[in-house]
Amino acid sequence: MTMTAATESTEKPELTDEVSAPTVDPTELESGVRSYSRGWPTVFTHAKGSVLTAEDGREYIDFFAGAGTLNYGHNHPELKKVVIDHYLEDRVVHGLDMFTDVRREFLQTFNEKILKPRGLDYKVAFPGPGGTNAVEAALKLARKVTGRESVVNFTNGFHGMTLGALSVTGNSMKRGGAGIPLVHSTPMPFDDYFGQVVPDFMYFERLLTDDGSGLNKPAAVIVEAVQGEGGINAARAEWLRGLADLCKKHEILLIVDDIQMGCGRTGEFFSFEQAGIEPDMVTLSKSISGYGHPLALTLIKPELDIWEPGEHNGTFRGFGPAFATATKAIDLFWSDDEFEKATIAKGAYVESRFNRIAAKYPEHELIVKGRGLARGLQMPTGEIAGKIAARSFEEGLLVETSGPSDEVVKLLPALTIPDELLERGLDIIEAAVDEALTA
Amino acid sequence: MTMTAATESTEKPELTDEVSAPTVDPTELESGVRSYSRGWPTVFTHAKGSVLTAEDGREYIDFFAGAGTLNYGHNHPELKKVVIDHYLEDRVVHGLDMFTDVRREFLQTFNEKILKPRGLDYKVAFPGPGGTNAVEAALKLARKVTGRESVVNFTNGFHGMTLGALSVTGNSMKRGGAGIPLVHSTPMPFDDYFGQVVPDFMYFERLLTDDGSGLNKPAAVIVEAVQGEGGINAARAEWLRGLADLCKKHEILLIVDDIQMGCGRTGEFFSFEQAGIEPDMVTLSKSISGYGHPLALTLIKPELDIWEPGEHNGTFRGFGPAFATATKAIDLFWSDDEFEKATIAKGAYVESRFNRIAAKYPEHELIVKGRGLARGLQMPTGEIAGKIAARSFEEGLLVETSGPSDEVVKLLPALTIPDELLERGLDIIEAAVDEALTA
Amino acid sequence: MTMTAATESTEKPELTDEVSAPTVDPTELESGVRSYSRGWPTVFTHAKGSVLTAEDGREYIDFFAGAGTLNYGHNHPELKKVVIDHYLEDRVVHGLDMFTDVRREFLQTFNEKILKPRGLDYKVAFPGPGGTNAVEAALKLARKVTGRESVVNFTNGFHGMTLGALSVTGNSMKRGGAGIPLVHSTPMPFDDYFGQVVPDFMYFERLLTDDGSGLNKPAAVIVEAVQGEGGINAARAEWLRGLADLCKKHEILLIVDDIQMGCGRTGEFFSFEQAGIEPDMVTLSKSISGYGHPLALTLIKPELDIWEPGEHNGTFRGFGPAFATATKAIDLFWSDDEFEKATIAKGAYVESRFNRIAAKYPEHELIVKGRGLARGLQMPTGEIAGKIAARSFEEGLLVETSGPSDEVVKLLPALTIPDELLERGLDIIEAAVDEALTA
Amino acid sequence: MTMTAATESTEKPELTDEVSAPTVDPTELESGVRSYSRGWPTVFTHAKGSVLTAEDGREYIDFFAGAGTLNYGHNHPELKKVVIDHYLEDRVVHGLDMFTDVRREFLQTFNEKILKPRGLDYKVAFPGPGGTNAVEAALKLARKVTGRESVVNFTNGFHGMTLGALSVTGNSMKRGGAGIPLVHSTPMPFDDYFGQVVPDFMYFERLLTDDGSGLNKPAAVIVEAVQGEGGINAARAEWLRGLADLCKKHEILLIVDDIQMGCGRTGEFFSFEQAGIEPDMVTLSKSISGYGHPLALTLIKPELDIWEPGEHNGTFRGFGPAFATATKAIDLFWSDDEFEKATIAKGAYVESRFNRIAAKYPEHELIVKGRGLARGLQMPTGEIAGKIAARSFEEGLLVETSGPSDEVVKLLPALTIPDELLERGLDIIEAAVDEALTA
């Protein structure tokens, strides 16, 4: 055997870490589809807890938390230790669905500390690295189980950008990007869509019971307990219970998409706990790894887990560092109920501040929305909300807008944010609101 | 402000790293959809280069490389250094599409060391963490650009498991998992589908030029230069050129899916380089980060980059450690052509070994397939190939099968595999073949 | 030329008109999909006006009128004269869309006596022989004009059994027969679907104006002013006006399906006249020929008539006898408003009889429905309604049921029915109701 | 009862048969989708046998036969007698699927004289008035029976213009008219699509047997034995047998669309008789009534007739005069084999004339196509074929073109055409060809 080949033990000559200085605007190398870098035109380099630091040294308070992915903040020190050890010890980083010790530990910890104490019994599927994979897997399985194709989604729901998930997403601009007609889904009104004018599920139930309604009987409904992208719309517990009852009665599977609102965002680990319901499937991603490591779960009632081996798969379903931090995060934050209480307390503080702001401007009819640390302040227009977010950025605060017209100032701070930073960020927002509404 | 709250600086009481000993079979906690852990029933813990280590201390030579995700092996020491530094320095781990220094460095390095030297000009989109996201994004954009819905795919192609990508994937079991009819795609014969009996593209071109053919004019074709899951089918360069010409003539976009075959798998960085074609879009994922870090790219000819900001997005599009290792891997392996040459040499060695094995069993008509270090040995049946893979596992080698009936023993070793391990693994395969065919 | 061939002048030897006596049950030769012959198990031979005669000599009063196709009764003598002359004179019977004198006369008469007096301006397309063709043509054109795929239909609407028409039809059993998922349609509540609990179009308008609703913007809505198959549900004029306004505001095309309710069924020629609206397209069939001759029209606002020649076509679009009787029927019945007045008077009589019946059984909450001579009496259950129809048949009356559970006794007598027969038929129904509700 | 109402016994005052003289071009009242009236710009009034007469007194030899609907010519005297008697005797004209004596007689005669002598056993469904209804019904039932959605159609096939039928039709202009993507169908090459270069069904069979092909397993194939609209392409008997075998082997239903080519057009009653195959379903329409009366049949193997009553229906499924003439036509023409022989003889004559014409112009490579009295002469371009058709019209002959580029002069004369008229018409064509090719 006479090959002369580069192997992992071969030294490559004259390697350099340096990249030539940016002579062209580097954003020009990226597709025009990029969006956050337009609203926050700076180059971030470091992040710790609830503070991001830019290349120019400016620090930003983070009320965004990676779109709800960093519920435990950036680079949490105890999680960081776990990651670094994982790499230092040459543990398995990439394992698809081969079985590894970290996969096992995650499964056991998740079962013992999350599912069992809540009386929940689910099989865990790892459907791919992100939330949209978890949604696709849930929809595929629901269709396989029921033999039906149609799915009911809710107004202003958001579930992902791959074709299956996009078809149950409300946003018309994003839907338009599909390039094909998105079918097999029918939108129903989310809680409070008509300001309590009509009984809950009046329309949905009537369509289900009327053999002439023209509604294809759905395999499943997919719902968020609190709609994040849709404008921080929190469903009432009784509405969720009504939905669960309706699904049961009509043998429709209930999928709760807890990708953004799970992992403690609303206080409780699952956003649907306070409603006391048991969905047939639950999707989790974003904060489940606790560190921004790509990981997603589809939780499946055991009797529905009828998949053939390999019927759904994907490459990044076994990212070792994600299992490691996910396990550690559960240990750290979910071994008792203190963390939940703290989140609720922080959420109540945000709510009181938002109420105070709203009370200052009765003529603008600001609406205070949300639950736990998913909070929104609905402004009269998307333009005004956009000004507030832009002004906040200038003042050192990262805060997003959402809602059908981007009219809601949306707060998703890390659940671990220190009170002082939370207060400071809210001061910035209040000032920005004052400026926007009194200009 | 009187909240008493858990923050990132708060000590949580009585936290423990220990998970209770596994009393139930932990695989019972996971969905039955898992597959690799069935063929390789052990628990892996550590990995380095081309060797995986199980909990029981057994070592396995890796001819699988994370399904082509670990072209540079497990835990490459120089890449590891970069990752650990990234974490130690509290650099941005999770950034969506906010701009970061590591994102910039990756874009610049990819442009300078990969695209420019090959005379290629693409905008880079980060469509999500995995390959299926890259495919979904490409299909969406192709439809938007052309205003057509249909896509032509090729027999035995594999592109992903979300609905858009699945609809252009051939495998009937995986397609069946969709639960809805997969439409908007028409399969065409891949190179050599009929053993050169018919001229290339005879059927495809005739359908395109005949106004009465019933073929919906496609927005795009999506093709792999070497089909991995389909059985290591390598298209000839002239076939790829013919396809590119056909697309150009009929104003159909050409998408090359280089998720598994890119990043040097065939020797060259892009699998289509030797054909001298310039696809309209290219998808990359798997080995692009060089470490199993989830990362995916959709490369888009600048004139096609007509997306609105945010028209496609996703959560895990800015994983800092992935940018860091991807940049470093390009520096390490793609600053000159040594790595490419080494891969080709190793591939030639595998081919010669496979030819020798095939020559031993003329009556079984074994077929030697592939290019670079994507190599396959087609056995008479899937059952035989399965026996060979199982026997190899017993002997300490991880090797997969693929193809429509899983009849191809599929080699995707790390490109960095030392000659000695490559040789040893091939010895194991040869012995397993001998056993299977002479039993 | 030496062919010896059968030509139209050749005498065929020993031809016979006789068919051998039925030795097998002839219904066994027909597919099990047949339905009316199950409820009315006899063999009809002759028909005149509002009386059908069976092979056994029994006569039946006809409250069915060929499912609304025989608004002028069976074999109307003046129309009959026109048909027989047409055949006797060897006029063109089958002409596709070649131009013929009878086609011209129909177009001119329809324009002069129907459209112009009502201030309507439409191009007339002949989309095929039946109503479902008219609906398919309207949907195709609406999609072509708007470039959108989706269509909004209404709960309990019925539009036909070919795939396009079926997709906007409500009945779940009929939908199920498609064998593929019926997509591109979304059902909205028809007038009074919730008993006036909610404002008209509350849900529909909200979905249209909310960019996050998830409703694909529709090309068109398709609606019946009175739903026949759906249970004789008559929309209020203000509801139709509201719908027309909504469509105009949101640039959605309004298609009124007047296949069963047009041609005077509700009194006026078009069922939407009293609402004062001008639909973008109107479908007509059933009674337009006045004799049961297959004929269908799609009326199209001139500015929407953007079809290429032949872009929609079909074989039976030029049935000469149908043009001839259609023209004559318009002359006979629509030259002044006497016929309309008579229909309204008859309808009022039916209504008063139904009200009287309903008043006898307040505990059963019978509902009197409809408008003009499309009248329904809603019974507590489909079973009871079925008993009434069956008993009526025994007593010599043909009457159908409709509605989602077939719970509505549905009256569609010929508009020309003599008062005495109408009275007699209603007596039979009343007796059957008495029997059913007091049993 | 005090209504004063118009009834069928009421005299309507001052009715008039006269329509005001045409002051506007009457074609302006019709939608621009009309097509035949563009190529043949005259107004036809009378028709007898194979001669049509226009308003200006000009007579035209008919080589078109209502697009194959008038196999027994216009207004055949013996059929006419039957129709007129039907009307004179006030027999049932419109009966939906109520049972009537004429329906019974048709079913019995069709069974005794058509099915039984050919050893065929089918249930007869009356799916609606036209061919497209017959196709829709067959596709729906095939999907219900198999539980699969996909259908395989053939290049240049034509099956109708409603959505289901259109989705299996090849013509791109007509497909484009749908306004939605036409899915659930995959085109396969018709016989001789590649000039016998490749084995029959090579591609189709390979896709069926390859689990990775990406072809959705079809519920059915739908095929014409001779493609009329597609350019008079006659499949060889062995190709049809091969297709039937393939379908049987793979448990795919075989639907033969005999709408245009059945009822003796190719000599035999069914166009597939000479191939000796027994399709699972057969569609018939056009000439089945023998007089241009709308009628359509879907023939179904008894074991496949699993429909629920009413699962498919429609208004015009019981047109009495159509049953009457259909029965009489079978008696007249199909009681022995003389008619079949005569058709074959006439077809041979046309073929010999076409061969002679083709031989005159070897440099233009004219192609003589077809079987029985479905004959085509393929010209070098659609433009030339169009000139020949236009010149023929000027000379008093109605002849159509077909094929993907309308390049085939298409002959569908009545099967009863007298030899002298056939000869005269062919003389006109020959002269027109001479003129076109020597100009």
CSV table of C-alpha atoms in Angstrom, one decimal, chain C residues 157-324:
chain,number,residue,atom,x,y,z
C,157,GLY,CA,-73.2,23.7,-1.1
C,158,PHE,CA,-73.5,21.3,-4.0
C,159,HIS,CA,-71.9,22.0,-7.4
C,160,GLY,CA,-71.2,18.7,-9.2
C,161,MET,CA,-69.4,15.4,-9.2
C,162,THR,CA,-66.4,15.9,-11.5
C,163,LEU,CA,-63.2,16.7,-9.5
C,164,GLY,CA,-63.2,20.4,-9.8
C,165,ALA,CA,-66.9,20.8,-8.9
C,166,LEU,CA,-66.7,18.1,-6.3
C,167,SER,CA,-63.9,19.9,-4.5
C,168,VAL,CA,-66.3,22.8,-3.8
C,169,THR,CA,-69.2,20.5,-2.8
C,170,GLY,CA,-69.9,19.9,0.9
C,171,ASN,CA,-71.4,16.4,1.1
C,172,SER,CA,-68.8,14.2,2.8
C,173,MET,CA,-70.0,10.9,1.3
C,174,LYS,CA,-69.7,12.4,-2.2
C,175,ARG,CA,-66.4,14.0,-1.4
C,176,GLY,CA,-65.1,10.7,-0.2
C,177,GLY,CA,-65.8,9.1,-3.5
C,178,ALA,CA,-63.1,11.2,-5.1
C,179,GLY,CA,-60.4,8.9,-4.0
C,180,ILE,CA,-57.9,11.7,-3.7
C,181,PRO,CA,-57.8,14.5,-1.2
C,182,LEU,CA,-59.9,17.4,-2.4
C,183,VAL,CA,-58.0,20.6,-2.0
C,184,HIS,CA,-57.9,24.2,-3.1
C,185,SER,CA,-61.2,24.9,-1.4
C,186,THR,CA,-62.2,26.3,2.0
C,187,PRO,CA,-65.7,26.2,3.3
C,188,MET,CA,-67.3,29.3,4.8
C,189,PRO,CA,-70.6,29.4,6.7
C,190,PHE,CA,-73.7,29.9,4.5
C,191,ASP,CA,-76.3,32.3,5.5
C,192,ASP,CA,-77.9,31.6,8.9
C,193,TYR,CA,-75.4,28.8,9.6
C,194,PHE,CA,-75.3,29.9,13.2
C,195,GLY,CA,-78.8,31.1,13.5
C,196,GLN,CA,-77.9,34.8,13.3
C,197,VAL,CA,-75.7,34.5,16.4
C,198,VAL,CA,-72.8,36.1,14.5
C,199,PRO,CA,-72.6,38.9,12.1
C,200,ASP,CA,-72.6,37.9,8.4
C,201,PHE,CA,-69.1,37.1,7.0
C,202,MET,CA,-67.4,37.9,10.4
C,203,TYR,CA,-65.1,34.9,10.0
C,204,PHE,CA,-64.6,35.2,6.2
C,205,GLU,CA,-63.8,38.9,6.3
C,206,ARG,CA,-61.5,38.5,9.2
C,207,LEU,CA,-59.5,35.8,7.5
C,208,LEU,CA,-59.3,37.9,4.4
C,209,THR,CA,-58.0,41.0,6.1
C,210,ASP,CA,-55.6,39.2,8.5
C,211,ASP,CA,-52.2,38.7,6.8
C,212,GLY,CA,-51.6,35.9,9.3
C,213,SER,CA,-54.8,34.0,8.9
C,214,GLY,CA,-53.5,31.2,6.8
C,215,LEU,CA,-56.3,31.5,4.3
C,216,ASN,CA,-55.0,31.2,0.7
C,217,LYS,CA,-56.5,34.3,-1.0
C,218,PRO,CA,-59.3,32.9,-3.1
C,219,ALA,CA,-59.7,33.3,-6.8
C,220,ALA,CA,-63.5,33.1,-6.4
C,221,VAL,CA,-66.4,32.3,-4.2
C,222,ILE,CA,-69.0,29.9,-5.5
C,223,VAL,CA,-72.5,30.1,-4.0
C,224,GLU,CA,-76.1,29.1,-4.5
C,225,ALA,CA,-78.7,31.7,-3.7
C,226,VAL,CA,-80.9,28.8,-2.5
C,227,GLN,CA,-79.1,25.6,-1.7
C,228,GLY,CA,-81.1,22.7,-3.1
C,229,GLU,CA,-79.2,19.6,-2.2
C,230,GLY,CA,-78.0,21.2,1.0
C,231,GLY,CA,-81.6,21.3,2.3
C,232,ILE,CA,-83.5,24.1,0.6
C,233,ASN,CA,-81.5,26.8,2.4
C,234,ALA,CA,-82.5,30.2,1.0
C,235,ALA,CA,-79.9,33.0,1.6
C,236,ARG,CA,-81.4,36.4,2.5
C,237,ALA,CA,-81.0,39.1,-0.1
C,238,GLU,CA,-78.9,41.2,2.2
C,239,TRP,CA,-76.6,38.3,2.8
C,240,LEU,CA,-76.0,37.9,-0.9
C,241,ARG,CA,-75.4,41.6,-1.2
C,242,GLY,CA,-73.0,41.5,1.6
C,243,LEU,CA,-71.2,38.6,-0.1
C,244,ALA,CA,-71.1,40.6,-3.4
C,245,ASP,CA,-69.7,43.6,-1.6
C,246,LEU,CA,-67.1,41.5,0.2
C,247,CYS,CA,-66.0,40.0,-3.1
C,248,LYS,CA,-65.7,43.3,-4.8
C,249,LYS,CA,-63.8,44.9,-1.9
C,250,HIS,CA,-61.2,42.0,-1.9
C,251,GLU,CA,-61.1,41.5,-5.7
C,252,ILE,CA,-62.5,38.0,-5.5
C,253,LEU,CA,-64.7,36.8,-8.3
C,254,LEU,CA,-68.3,35.9,-7.4
C,255,ILE,CA,-69.8,32.9,-9.1
C,256,VAL,CA,-73.4,32.2,-8.6
C,257,ASP,CA,-74.4,28.6,-9.3
C,258,ASP,CA,-77.9,28.9,-10.7
C,259,ILE,CA,-78.0,25.4,-12.1
C,260,GLN,CA,-80.9,24.2,-10.0
C,261,MET,CA,-82.3,27.5,-8.7
C,262,GLY,CA,-82.2,29.5,-12.0
C,263,CYS,CA,-84.8,29.5,-14.9
C,264,GLY,CA,-87.6,30.7,-12.6
C,265,ARG,CA,-87.4,28.2,-9.8
C,266,THR,CA,-87.5,31.0,-7.2
C,267,GLY,CA,-89.9,33.1,-9.3
C,268,GLU,CA,-87.5,35.4,-11.0
C,269,PHE,CA,-85.4,34.0,-13.8
C,270,PHE,CA,-82.2,34.2,-11.9
C,271,SER,CA,-82.3,33.4,-8.2
C,272,PHE,CA,-80.1,36.3,-7.4
C,273,GLU,CA,-82.2,39.0,-9.0
C,274,GLN,CA,-84.1,40.0,-5.9
C,275,ALA,CA,-80.8,40.7,-4.2
C,276,GLY,CA,-79.9,43.1,-7.0
C,277,ILE,CA,-76.4,41.7,-7.4
C,278,GLU,CA,-74.4,41.1,-10.6
C,279,PRO,CA,-72.2,38.0,-10.3
C,280,ASP,CA,-69.0,37.8,-12.2
C,281,MET,CA,-70.0,34.5,-13.5
C,282,VAL,CA,-73.3,32.5,-13.5
C,283,THR,CA,-73.7,28.8,-14.2
C,284,LEU,CA,-77.0,27.5,-15.7
C,285,SER,CA,-78.1,24.1,-16.8
C,286,LYS,CA,-81.0,21.7,-15.8
C,287,SER,CA,-84.1,23.7,-16.9
C,288,ILE,CA,-82.4,26.0,-19.4
C,289,SER,CA,-83.4,23.7,-22.3
C,290,GLY,CA,-86.9,23.4,-20.8
C,291,TYR,CA,-87.3,19.8,-21.8
C,292,GLY,CA,-84.6,17.7,-20.2
C,293,HIS,CA,-82.3,18.2,-23.1
C,294,PRO,CA,-78.7,18.4,-21.9
C,295,LEU,CA,-77.5,22.0,-22.1
C,296,ALA,CA,-75.3,24.1,-19.9
C,297,LEU,CA,-74.1,27.7,-19.9
C,298,THR,CA,-71.4,29.6,-18.1
C,299,LEU,CA,-72.1,33.3,-18.2
C,300,ILE,CA,-69.0,35.5,-18.0
C,301,LYS,CA,-68.6,39.2,-17.6
C,302,PRO,CA,-67.1,40.3,-20.9
C,303,GLU,CA,-63.9,41.6,-19.4
C,304,LEU,CA,-63.2,38.2,-17.8
C,305,ASP,CA,-63.6,36.3,-21.1
C,306,ILE,CA,-59.9,35.9,-21.7
C,307,TRP,CA,-59.9,32.3,-22.9
C,308,GLU,CA,-57.9,31.1,-25.8
C,309,PRO,CA,-60.0,29.4,-28.5
C,310,GLY,CA,-60.4,25.8,-27.5
C,311,GLU,CA,-58.8,26.2,-24.1
C,312,HIS,CA,-62.0,24.6,-22.7
C,313,ASN,CA,-64.1,22.4,-24.9
C,314,GLY,CA,-66.1,19.2,-25.0
C,315,THR,CA,-68.2,17.1,-27.3
C,316,PHE,CA,-71.9,17.8,-26.4
C,317,ARG,CA,-71.8,21.6,-26.5
C,318,GLY,CA,-74.1,22.1,-29.5
C,319,PHE,CA,-77.2,19.8,-29.1
C,320,GLY,CA,-79.6,21.3,-31.6
C,321,PRO,CA,-82.9,20.2,-30.0
C,322,ALA,CA,-81.7,21.7,-26.7
C,323,PHE,CA,-81.1,25.1,-28.4
C,324,ALA,CA,-84.5,24.8,-30.1
